[in-house]
Coordinates of C-alpha atoms in Angstrom, one line a residue:
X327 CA -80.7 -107.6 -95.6
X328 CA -82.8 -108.6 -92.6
X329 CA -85.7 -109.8 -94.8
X330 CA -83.3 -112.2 -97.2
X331 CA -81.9 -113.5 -93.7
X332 CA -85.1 -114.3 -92.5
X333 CA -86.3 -115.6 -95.5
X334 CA -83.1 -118.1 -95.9
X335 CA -82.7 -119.0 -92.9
X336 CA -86.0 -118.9 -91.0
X337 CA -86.2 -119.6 -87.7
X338 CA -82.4 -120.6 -87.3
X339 CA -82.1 -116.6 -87.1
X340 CA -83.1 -114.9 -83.3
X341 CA -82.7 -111.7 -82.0
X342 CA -80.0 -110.7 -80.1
X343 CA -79.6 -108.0 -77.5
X344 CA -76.5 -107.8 -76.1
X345 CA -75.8 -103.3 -76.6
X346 CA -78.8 -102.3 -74.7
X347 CA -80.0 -105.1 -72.6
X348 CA -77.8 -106.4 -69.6
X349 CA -80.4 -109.7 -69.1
X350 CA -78.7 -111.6 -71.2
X351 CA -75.2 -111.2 -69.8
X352 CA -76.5 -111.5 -66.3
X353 CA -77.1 -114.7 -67.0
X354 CA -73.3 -115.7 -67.6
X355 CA -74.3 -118.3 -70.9
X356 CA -72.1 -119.3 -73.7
X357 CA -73.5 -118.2 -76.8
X358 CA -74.8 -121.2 -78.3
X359 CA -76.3 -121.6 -75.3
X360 CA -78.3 -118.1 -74.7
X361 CA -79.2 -118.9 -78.6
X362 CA -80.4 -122.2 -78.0
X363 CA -82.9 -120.6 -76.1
X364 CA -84.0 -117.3 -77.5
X365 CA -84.6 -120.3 -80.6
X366 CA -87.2 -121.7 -77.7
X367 CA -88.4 -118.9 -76.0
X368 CA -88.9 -116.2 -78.6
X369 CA -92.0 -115.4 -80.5
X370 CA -91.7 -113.9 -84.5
X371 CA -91.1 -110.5 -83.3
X372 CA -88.2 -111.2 -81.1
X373 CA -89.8 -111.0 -77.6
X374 CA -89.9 -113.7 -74.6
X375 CA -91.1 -113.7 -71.4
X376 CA -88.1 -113.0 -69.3
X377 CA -89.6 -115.0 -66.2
X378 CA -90.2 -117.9 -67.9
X379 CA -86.8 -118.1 -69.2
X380 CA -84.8 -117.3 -65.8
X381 CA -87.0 -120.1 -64.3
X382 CA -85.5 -122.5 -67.3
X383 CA -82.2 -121.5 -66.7
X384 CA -82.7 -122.2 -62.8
X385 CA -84.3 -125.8 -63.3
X386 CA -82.4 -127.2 -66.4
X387 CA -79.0 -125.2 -66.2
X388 CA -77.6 -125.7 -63.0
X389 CA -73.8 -124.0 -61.7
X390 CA -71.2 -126.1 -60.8
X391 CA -71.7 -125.2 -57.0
X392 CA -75.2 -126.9 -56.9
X393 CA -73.8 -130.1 -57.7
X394 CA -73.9 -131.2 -54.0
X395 CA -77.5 -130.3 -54.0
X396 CA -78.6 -132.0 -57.1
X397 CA -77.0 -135.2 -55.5
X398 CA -78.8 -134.9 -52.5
X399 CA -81.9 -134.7 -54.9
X400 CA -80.8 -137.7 -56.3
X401 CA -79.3 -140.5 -53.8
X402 CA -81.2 -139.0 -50.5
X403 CA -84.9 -137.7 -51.9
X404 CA -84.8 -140.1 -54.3
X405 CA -85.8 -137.8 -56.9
X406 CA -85.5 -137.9 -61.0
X407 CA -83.7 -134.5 -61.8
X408 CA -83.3 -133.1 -65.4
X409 CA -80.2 -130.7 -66.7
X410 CA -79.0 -129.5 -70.1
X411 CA -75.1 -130.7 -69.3
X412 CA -72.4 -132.2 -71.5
X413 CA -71.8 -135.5 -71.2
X414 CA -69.4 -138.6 -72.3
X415 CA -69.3 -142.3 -72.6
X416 CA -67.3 -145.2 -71.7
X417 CA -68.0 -149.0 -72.0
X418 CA -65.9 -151.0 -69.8
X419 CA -64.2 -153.9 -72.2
X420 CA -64.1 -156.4 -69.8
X421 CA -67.7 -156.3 -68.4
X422 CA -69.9 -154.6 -71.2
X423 CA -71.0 -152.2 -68.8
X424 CA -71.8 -149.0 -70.0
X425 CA -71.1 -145.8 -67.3
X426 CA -71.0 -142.1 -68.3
X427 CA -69.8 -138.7 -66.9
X428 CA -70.3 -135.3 -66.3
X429 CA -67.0 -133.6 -66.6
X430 CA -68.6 -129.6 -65.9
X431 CA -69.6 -131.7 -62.2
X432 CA -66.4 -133.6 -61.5
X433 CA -68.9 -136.5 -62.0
X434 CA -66.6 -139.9 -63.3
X435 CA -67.8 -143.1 -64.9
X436 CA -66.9 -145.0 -61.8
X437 CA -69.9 -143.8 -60.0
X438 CA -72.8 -143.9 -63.0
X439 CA -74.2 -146.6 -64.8
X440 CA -76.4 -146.4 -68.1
X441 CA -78.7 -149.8 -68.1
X442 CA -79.2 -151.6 -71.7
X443 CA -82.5 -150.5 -72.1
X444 CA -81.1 -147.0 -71.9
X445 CA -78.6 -147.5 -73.7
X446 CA -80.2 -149.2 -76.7
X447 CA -82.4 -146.2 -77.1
X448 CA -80.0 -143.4 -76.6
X449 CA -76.6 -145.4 -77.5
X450 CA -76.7 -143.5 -81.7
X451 CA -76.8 -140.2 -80.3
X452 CA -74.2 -140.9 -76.9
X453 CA -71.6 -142.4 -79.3
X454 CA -71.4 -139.8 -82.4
X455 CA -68.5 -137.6 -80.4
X456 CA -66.3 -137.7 -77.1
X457 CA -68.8 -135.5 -75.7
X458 CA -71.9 -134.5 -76.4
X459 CA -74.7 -131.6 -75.2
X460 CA -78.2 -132.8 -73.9
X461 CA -81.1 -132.6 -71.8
X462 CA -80.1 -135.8 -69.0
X463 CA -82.4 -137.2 -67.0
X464 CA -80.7 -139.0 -64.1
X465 CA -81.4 -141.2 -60.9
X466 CA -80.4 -143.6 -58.7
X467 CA -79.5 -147.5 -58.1
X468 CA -79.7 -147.9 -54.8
X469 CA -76.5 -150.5 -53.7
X470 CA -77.4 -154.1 -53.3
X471 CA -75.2 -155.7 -50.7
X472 CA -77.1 -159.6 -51.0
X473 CA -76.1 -159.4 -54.6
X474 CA -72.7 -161.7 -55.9
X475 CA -70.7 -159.5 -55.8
X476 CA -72.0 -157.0 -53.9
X477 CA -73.3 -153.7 -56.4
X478 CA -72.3 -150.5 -55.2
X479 CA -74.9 -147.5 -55.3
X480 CA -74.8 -145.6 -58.8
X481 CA -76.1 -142.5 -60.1
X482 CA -77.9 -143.7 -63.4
X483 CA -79.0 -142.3 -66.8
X484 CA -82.6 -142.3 -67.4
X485 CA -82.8 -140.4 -70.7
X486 CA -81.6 -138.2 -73.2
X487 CA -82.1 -136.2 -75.6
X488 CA -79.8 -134.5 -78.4
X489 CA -79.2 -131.0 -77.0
X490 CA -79.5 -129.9 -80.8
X491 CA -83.3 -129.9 -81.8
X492 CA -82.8 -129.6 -85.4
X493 CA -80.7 -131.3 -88.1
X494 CA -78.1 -129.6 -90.1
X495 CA -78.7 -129.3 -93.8
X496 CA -75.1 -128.4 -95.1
X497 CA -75.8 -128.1 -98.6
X498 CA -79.0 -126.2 -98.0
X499 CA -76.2 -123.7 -96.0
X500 CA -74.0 -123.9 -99.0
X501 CA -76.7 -123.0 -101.8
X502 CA -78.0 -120.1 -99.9
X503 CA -74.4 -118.5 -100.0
X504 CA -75.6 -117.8 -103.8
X505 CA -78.0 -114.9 -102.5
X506 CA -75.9 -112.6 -100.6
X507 CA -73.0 -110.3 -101.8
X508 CA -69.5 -110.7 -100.1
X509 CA -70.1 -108.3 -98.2
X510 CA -73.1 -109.0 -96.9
X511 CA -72.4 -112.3 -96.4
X512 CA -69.4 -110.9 -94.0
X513 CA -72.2 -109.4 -92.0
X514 CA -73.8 -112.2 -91.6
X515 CA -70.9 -114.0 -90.4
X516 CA -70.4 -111.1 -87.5
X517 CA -73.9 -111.5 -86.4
X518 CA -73.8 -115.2 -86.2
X519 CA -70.9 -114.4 -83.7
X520 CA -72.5 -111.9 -82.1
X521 CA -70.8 -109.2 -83.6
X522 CA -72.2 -106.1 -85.0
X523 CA -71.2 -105.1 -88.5
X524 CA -71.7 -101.8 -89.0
X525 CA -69.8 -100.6 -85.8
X526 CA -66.5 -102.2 -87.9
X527 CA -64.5 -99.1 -89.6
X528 CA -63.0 -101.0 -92.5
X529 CA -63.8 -104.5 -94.4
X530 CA -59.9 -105.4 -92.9
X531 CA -61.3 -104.6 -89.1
X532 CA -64.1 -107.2 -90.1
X533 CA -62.1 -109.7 -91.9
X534 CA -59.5 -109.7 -89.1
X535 CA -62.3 -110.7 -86.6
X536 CA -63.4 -113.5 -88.7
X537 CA -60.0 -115.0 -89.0
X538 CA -60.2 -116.1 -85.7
X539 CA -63.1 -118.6 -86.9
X540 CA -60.7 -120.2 -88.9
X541 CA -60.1 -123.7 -87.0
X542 CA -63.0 -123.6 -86.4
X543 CA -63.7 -124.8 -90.0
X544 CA -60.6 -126.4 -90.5
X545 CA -58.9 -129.6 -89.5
X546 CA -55.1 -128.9 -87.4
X547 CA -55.3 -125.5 -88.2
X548 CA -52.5 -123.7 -85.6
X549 CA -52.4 -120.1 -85.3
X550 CA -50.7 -117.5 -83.1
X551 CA -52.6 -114.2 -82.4
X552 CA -50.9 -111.3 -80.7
X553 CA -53.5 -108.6 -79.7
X554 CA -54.5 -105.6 -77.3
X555 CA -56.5 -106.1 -74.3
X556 CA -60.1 -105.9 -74.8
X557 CA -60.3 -107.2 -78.4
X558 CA -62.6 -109.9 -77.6
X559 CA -60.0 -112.8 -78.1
X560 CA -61.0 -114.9 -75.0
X561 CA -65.0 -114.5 -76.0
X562 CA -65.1 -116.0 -79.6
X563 CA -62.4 -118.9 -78.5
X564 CA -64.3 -120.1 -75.3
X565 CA -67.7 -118.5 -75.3
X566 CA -69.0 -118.7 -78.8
X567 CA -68.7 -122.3 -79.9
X568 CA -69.4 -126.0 -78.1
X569 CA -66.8 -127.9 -80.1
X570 CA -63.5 -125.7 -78.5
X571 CA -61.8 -125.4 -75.3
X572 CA -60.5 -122.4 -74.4
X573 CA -57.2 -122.8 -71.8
X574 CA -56.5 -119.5 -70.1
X575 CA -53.5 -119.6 -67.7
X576 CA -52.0 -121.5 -65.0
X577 CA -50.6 -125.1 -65.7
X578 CA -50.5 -127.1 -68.8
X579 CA -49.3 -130.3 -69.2
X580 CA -48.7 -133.1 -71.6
X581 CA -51.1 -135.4 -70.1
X582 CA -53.9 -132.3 -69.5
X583 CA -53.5 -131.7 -73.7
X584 CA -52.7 -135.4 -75.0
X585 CA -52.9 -138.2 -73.0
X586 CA -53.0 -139.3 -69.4
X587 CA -50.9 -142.2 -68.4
X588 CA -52.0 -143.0 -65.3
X589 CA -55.4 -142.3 -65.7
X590 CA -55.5 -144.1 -69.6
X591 CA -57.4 -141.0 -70.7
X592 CA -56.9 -138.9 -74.0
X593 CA -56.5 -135.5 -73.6
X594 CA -58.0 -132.4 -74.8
X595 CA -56.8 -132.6 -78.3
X596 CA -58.7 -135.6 -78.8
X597 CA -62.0 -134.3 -77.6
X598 CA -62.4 -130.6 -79.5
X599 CA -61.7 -128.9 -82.9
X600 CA -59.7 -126.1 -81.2
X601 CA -57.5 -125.8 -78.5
X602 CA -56.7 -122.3 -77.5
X603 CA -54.0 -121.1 -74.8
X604 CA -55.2 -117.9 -73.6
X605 CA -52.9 -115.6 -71.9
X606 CA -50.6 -117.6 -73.2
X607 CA -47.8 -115.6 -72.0
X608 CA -49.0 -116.6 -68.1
X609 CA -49.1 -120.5 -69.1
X610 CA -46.4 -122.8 -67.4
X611 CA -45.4 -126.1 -69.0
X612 CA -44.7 -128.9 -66.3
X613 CA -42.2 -130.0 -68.5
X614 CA -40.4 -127.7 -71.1
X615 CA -38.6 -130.1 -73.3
X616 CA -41.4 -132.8 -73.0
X617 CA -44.2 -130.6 -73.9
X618 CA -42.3 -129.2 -76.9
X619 CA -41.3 -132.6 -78.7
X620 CA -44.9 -133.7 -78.3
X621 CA -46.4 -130.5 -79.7
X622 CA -43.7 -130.8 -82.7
X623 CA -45.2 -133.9 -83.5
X624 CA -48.7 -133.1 -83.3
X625 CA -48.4 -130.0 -85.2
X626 CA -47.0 -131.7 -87.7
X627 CA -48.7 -134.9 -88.1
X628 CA -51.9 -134.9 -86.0
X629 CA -49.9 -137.6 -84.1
X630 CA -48.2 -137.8 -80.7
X631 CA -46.8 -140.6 -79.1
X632 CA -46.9 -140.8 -74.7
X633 CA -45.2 -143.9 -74.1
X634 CA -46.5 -146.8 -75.1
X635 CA -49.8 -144.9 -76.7
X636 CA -49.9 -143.2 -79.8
X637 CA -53.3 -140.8 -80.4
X638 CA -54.1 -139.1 -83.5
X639 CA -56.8 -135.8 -83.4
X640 CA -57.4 -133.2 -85.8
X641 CA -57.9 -130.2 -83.4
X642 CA -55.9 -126.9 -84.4
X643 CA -54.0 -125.2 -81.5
X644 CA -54.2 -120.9 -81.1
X645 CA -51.9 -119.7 -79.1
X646 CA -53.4 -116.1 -77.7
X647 CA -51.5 -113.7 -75.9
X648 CA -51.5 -109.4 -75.6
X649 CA -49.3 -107.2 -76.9
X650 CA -48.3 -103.8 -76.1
X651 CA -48.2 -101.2 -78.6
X652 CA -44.4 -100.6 -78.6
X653 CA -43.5 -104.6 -79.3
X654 CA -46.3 -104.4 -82.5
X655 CA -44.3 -105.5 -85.6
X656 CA -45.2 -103.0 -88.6
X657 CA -42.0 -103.2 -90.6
X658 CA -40.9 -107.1 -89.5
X659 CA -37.9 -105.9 -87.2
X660 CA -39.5 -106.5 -83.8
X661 CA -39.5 -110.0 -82.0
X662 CA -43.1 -110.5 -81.1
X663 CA -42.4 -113.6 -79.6
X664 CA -39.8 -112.6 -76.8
X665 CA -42.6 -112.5 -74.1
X666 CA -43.8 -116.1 -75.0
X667 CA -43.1 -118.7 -73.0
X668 CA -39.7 -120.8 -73.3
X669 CA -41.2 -123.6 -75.2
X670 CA -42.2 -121.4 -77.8
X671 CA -38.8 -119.9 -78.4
X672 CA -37.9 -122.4 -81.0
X673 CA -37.8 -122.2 -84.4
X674 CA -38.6 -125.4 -85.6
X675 CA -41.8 -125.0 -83.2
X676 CA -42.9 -122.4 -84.4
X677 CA -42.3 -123.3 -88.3
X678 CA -45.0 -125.5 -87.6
X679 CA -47.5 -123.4 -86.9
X680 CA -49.4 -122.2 -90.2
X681 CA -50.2 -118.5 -89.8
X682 CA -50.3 -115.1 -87.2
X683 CA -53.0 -113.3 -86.9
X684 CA -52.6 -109.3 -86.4
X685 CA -55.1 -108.7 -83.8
X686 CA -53.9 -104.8 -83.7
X687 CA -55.9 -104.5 -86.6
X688 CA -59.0 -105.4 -84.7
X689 CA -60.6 -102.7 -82.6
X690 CA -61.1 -103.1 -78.5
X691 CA -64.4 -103.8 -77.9
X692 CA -67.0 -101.4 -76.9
X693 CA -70.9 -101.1 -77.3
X694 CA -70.8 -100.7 -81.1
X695 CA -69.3 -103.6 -81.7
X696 CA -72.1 -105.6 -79.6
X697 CA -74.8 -107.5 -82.1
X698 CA -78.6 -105.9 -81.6
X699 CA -80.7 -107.0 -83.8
X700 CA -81.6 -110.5 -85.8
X701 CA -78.7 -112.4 -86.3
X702 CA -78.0 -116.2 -87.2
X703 CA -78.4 -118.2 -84.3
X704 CA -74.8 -119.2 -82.9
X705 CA -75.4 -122.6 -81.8
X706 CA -76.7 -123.7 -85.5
X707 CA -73.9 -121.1 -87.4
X708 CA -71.0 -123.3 -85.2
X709 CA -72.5 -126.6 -86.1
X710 CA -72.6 -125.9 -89.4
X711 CA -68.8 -124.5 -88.9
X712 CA -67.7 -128.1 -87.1
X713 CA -69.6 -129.9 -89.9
X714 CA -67.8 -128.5 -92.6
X715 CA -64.3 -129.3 -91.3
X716 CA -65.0 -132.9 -92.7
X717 CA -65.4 -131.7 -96.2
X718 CA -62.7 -131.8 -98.5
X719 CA -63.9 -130.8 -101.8
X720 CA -63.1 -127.2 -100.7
X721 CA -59.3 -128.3 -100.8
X722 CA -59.6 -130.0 -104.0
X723 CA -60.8 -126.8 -105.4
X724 CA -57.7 -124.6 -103.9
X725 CA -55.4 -127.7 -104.7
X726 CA -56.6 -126.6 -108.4
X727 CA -56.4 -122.9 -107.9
X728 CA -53.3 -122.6 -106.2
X729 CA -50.4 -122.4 -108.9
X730 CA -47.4 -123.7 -106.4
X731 CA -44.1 -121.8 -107.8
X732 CA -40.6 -124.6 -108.3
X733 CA -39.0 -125.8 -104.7
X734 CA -41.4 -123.8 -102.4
X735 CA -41.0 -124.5 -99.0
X736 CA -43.6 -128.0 -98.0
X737 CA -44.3 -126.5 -94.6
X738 CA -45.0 -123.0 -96.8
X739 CA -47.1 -124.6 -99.8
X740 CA -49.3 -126.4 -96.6
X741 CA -49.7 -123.2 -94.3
X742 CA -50.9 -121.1 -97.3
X743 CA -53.5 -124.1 -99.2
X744 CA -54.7 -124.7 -95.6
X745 CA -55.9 -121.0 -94.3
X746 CA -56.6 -120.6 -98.3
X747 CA -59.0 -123.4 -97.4
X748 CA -60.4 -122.1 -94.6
X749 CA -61.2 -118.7 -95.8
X750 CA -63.0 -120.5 -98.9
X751 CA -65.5 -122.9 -96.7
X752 CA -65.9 -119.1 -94.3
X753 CA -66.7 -116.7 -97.0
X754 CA -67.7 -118.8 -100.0
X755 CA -69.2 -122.1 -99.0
X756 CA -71.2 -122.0 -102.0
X757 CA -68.1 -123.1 -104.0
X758 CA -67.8 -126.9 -105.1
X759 CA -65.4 -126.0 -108.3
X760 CA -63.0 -123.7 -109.6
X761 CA -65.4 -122.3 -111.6
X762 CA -67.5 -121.2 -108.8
X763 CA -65.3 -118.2 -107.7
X764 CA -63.9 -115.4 -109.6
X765 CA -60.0 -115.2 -109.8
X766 CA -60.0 -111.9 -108.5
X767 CA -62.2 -112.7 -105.4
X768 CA -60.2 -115.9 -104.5
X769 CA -57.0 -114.4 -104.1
X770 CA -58.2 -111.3 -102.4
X771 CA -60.0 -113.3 -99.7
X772 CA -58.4 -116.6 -99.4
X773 CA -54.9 -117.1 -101.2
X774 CA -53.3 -113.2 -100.2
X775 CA -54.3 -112.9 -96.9
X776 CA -53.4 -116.8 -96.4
X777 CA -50.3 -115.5 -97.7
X778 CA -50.0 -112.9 -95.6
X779 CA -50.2 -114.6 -92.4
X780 CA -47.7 -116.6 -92.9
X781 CA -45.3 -114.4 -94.4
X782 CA -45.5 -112.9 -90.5
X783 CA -44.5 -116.4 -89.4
X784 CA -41.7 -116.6 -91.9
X785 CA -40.7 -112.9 -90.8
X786 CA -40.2 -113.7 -87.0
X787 CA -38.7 -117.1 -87.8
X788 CA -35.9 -114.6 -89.5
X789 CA -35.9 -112.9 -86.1
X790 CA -35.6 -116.2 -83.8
X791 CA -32.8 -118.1 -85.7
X792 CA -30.5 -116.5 -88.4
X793 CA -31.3 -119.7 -90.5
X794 CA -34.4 -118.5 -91.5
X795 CA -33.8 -115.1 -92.2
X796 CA -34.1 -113.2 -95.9
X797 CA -36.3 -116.7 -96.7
X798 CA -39.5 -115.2 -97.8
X799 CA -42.5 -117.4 -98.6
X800 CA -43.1 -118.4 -102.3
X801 CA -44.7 -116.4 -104.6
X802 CA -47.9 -118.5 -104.8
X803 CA -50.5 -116.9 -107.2
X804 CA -53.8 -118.1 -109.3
X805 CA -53.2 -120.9 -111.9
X806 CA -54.1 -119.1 -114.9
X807 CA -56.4 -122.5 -116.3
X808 CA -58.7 -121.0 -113.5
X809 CA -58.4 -117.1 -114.0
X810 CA -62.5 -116.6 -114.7
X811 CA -64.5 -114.0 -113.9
X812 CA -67.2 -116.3 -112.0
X813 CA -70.0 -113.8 -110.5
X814 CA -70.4 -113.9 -106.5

């Protein structure tokens, strides 16, 4: 299967080492990251010059402790310094001016400046998201106190360039779906996640896994996932992607995940695909009540209101937490929840989240499970991932697919089409109508296990608050106008 990778995918596949080499790790680099640059550094076979790439990381990548150094670069020396960061925009309404900031440096708009001529050649790339990955080139404008009024010193944008050095074709992804088995193509998926296939037991251990990619691909897709240690949760949420944020512990509070008041900024909803609280069962909520009437809202709607401002976003909130063996629910008697946090011990909270993911059935992780050998390239497999959340034909096909039983539950009928969604753009993205996919392999991979994990939710609803109980989900199934026997 290497061969048909390579030949479909070319040079958006690398090699990956992360079983026998400890280099890699060493260098402490999100994934898209570490394969942004083995797309730079490595020659057909694989190999780089490891010298040449540490010195890369040391110029261009800097930690968030040499901050103070870099300025000194900067204001003092006078010096032009590059670095691969993340970056955001503002433009001031009542001046014009345009300002940015580095939020992994602390760096606000209220000490940069980006001059027009900057900005008129960078301004289509700066403005396509909240934040966006590059290669900065900043300096310095010295204050001017003779000027009316007097111009304070600011640390300036010289250039920039699009951290991503290729463009996405997403129908060229699509189409190539057509020359890989299902299983294979599940393969694929591990690698791209750095994930090795074959040290997976059972197509459920892999499956399982790949759930967790889910809102990544989705629009407002909220899940719950209660796992051992050592499964790999906190890795895939916050080290595989650029488009998440991963929260793990401490403090949490309405204006951290929506909207500041006194600062007039939006929060992290607004700014990612995918919130996920980590450790969730170590998180505090400044505010109980507050926090859980504006996640009600949001998880319902996309909307929340924080006084006078109402945001809309469309990222999908995981909740995360571990699980001891003994609190495991295998027959639907055991309240898995108990060890949440209070704002999570209401029903009509949780209702609105759309499915649970069993993370028992995922195995802890150990050197088998680590990717060594050519894999898709991480950074390109999770842009292609963020740019299919926009597309909806998939949910026109499952609208079709779906045969919805008489009076099923709204919040049930959504849950289900949604994951059912999510699983189709995952495992077949090759599918623009019904015809495209077998009966059989749509409800095995999409419409069962959608069903599935919500039928959990419904089952610990029953356990919170006696309303719920004995309400099982509806019995969704495959209209029968669609029942074909399409080929993979």
């Amino acid at each position: 299967m290497i061969e048909k990778l390579k030949k479909c995918f070319d040079d958006m596949v690398v090699y990956k080492d992360l079983k026998t080499s400890n280099f890699l790790s060493a260098l402490s680099l999100p994934s898209f990251m570490r394969d942004w640059l083995l797309h730079r550094f490595e020659d057909e076979s694989g190999e780089f010059n490891e010298d040449e790439l540490v010195e890369f990381v040391r110029k261009y990548i800097p930690r968030k402790e040499d901050w103070t150094a870099i300025k000194n670069r900067i204001i003092k020396e006078n010096e032009r310094v590059k670095l691969l960061a993340k970056i955001s925009v503002d433009i001031d309404i009542g001046t014009g001016e345009v300002s940015f900031a580095l939020p992994d440096f602390g760096l606000t708009s209220k000490q940069t400046i980006i001059e027009d001529m900057v900005w008129d050649f960078c301004k289509n790339e700066l403005v396509k998201g909240r934040e966006t990955w590059g290669m900065l080139e900043l300096g310095y404008r010295p204050p001017d106190d003779s000027a009316k009024p007097k111009l304070p010193g600011k640390i300036r944008l010289i250039s920039f360039k699009n951290f991503c050095p290729y463009s996405i074709d997403l129908d060229y992804y699509k189409d190539v779906r057509w020359e890989f088995s299902t299983a294979e193509w599940i393969d694929v998926l591990l690698g791209a996640v750095d994930y090795n296939a074959s040290g997976y037991k059972s197509e459920e251990e892999k499956l399982t896994v790949l759930t967790r990619l889910l809102p990544f691909l989705e629009k407002r897709l909220n899940l719950i996932e209660l796992a051992p240690k050592g499964t790999g949760k906190s890795y895939l949420f916050g080290r595989v992607s650029r488009f998440g944020w991963l929260s793990s512990g401490g403090v949490m509070s309405r204006a951290k995940m929506f909207y500041d008041m006194s600062k007039r900024t939006e929060g992290l909803v607004s700014g990612n695909d995918f919130i996920t609280l980590d450790e969730v069962q170590t998180i505090s909520f400044t505010d109980i009540d507050e926090m859980r009437a504006a996640l009600k809202g949001y998880l319902e709607f996309g909307v929340y209101t924080v006084g006078n401002y109402e945001g809309v976003a469309d990222a999908g909130v995981i909740l995360c937490g571990n699980i001891s063996k003994e609190t495991m629910d295998f027959d639907g008697t055991t309240n898995m929840f108990e060890e949440l946090p209070a704002v999570f011990h209401e029903s009509a909270l949780i209702e609105r989240f759309h499915g649970f993911i069993k993370g028992w059935h995922i195995p802890r992780m150990n050197d088998d499970l680590k990717i060594s050998g050519w894999a898709l390239n991480s950074e390109y497999f999770c842009a292609i991932l963020h740019e299919l959340r926009s597309d909806t034909t998939y949910r026109a096909v499952v609208d079709k697919l779906v045969r919805v039983p008489e009076a099923a539950d709204t919040r049930d009928t959504e849950a289900v089409k949604r994951i059912a969604t999510a699983y189709l753009k995952l495992l077949f993205p090759n599918v623009r109508k019904p015809e495209d996919i077998s009966a059989r392999n749509f409800n095995r991979y999409c419409l069962r296990r959608a069903c599935a994990m919500r039928a959990t939710i419904k089952l610990q609803l029953g356990i919170l608050d006696s309303e719920y109980r004995g309400k099982d989900i509806p019995q969704f199934s495959v209209s029968e106008v669609y029942n074909n026997e399409a080929n993979e």
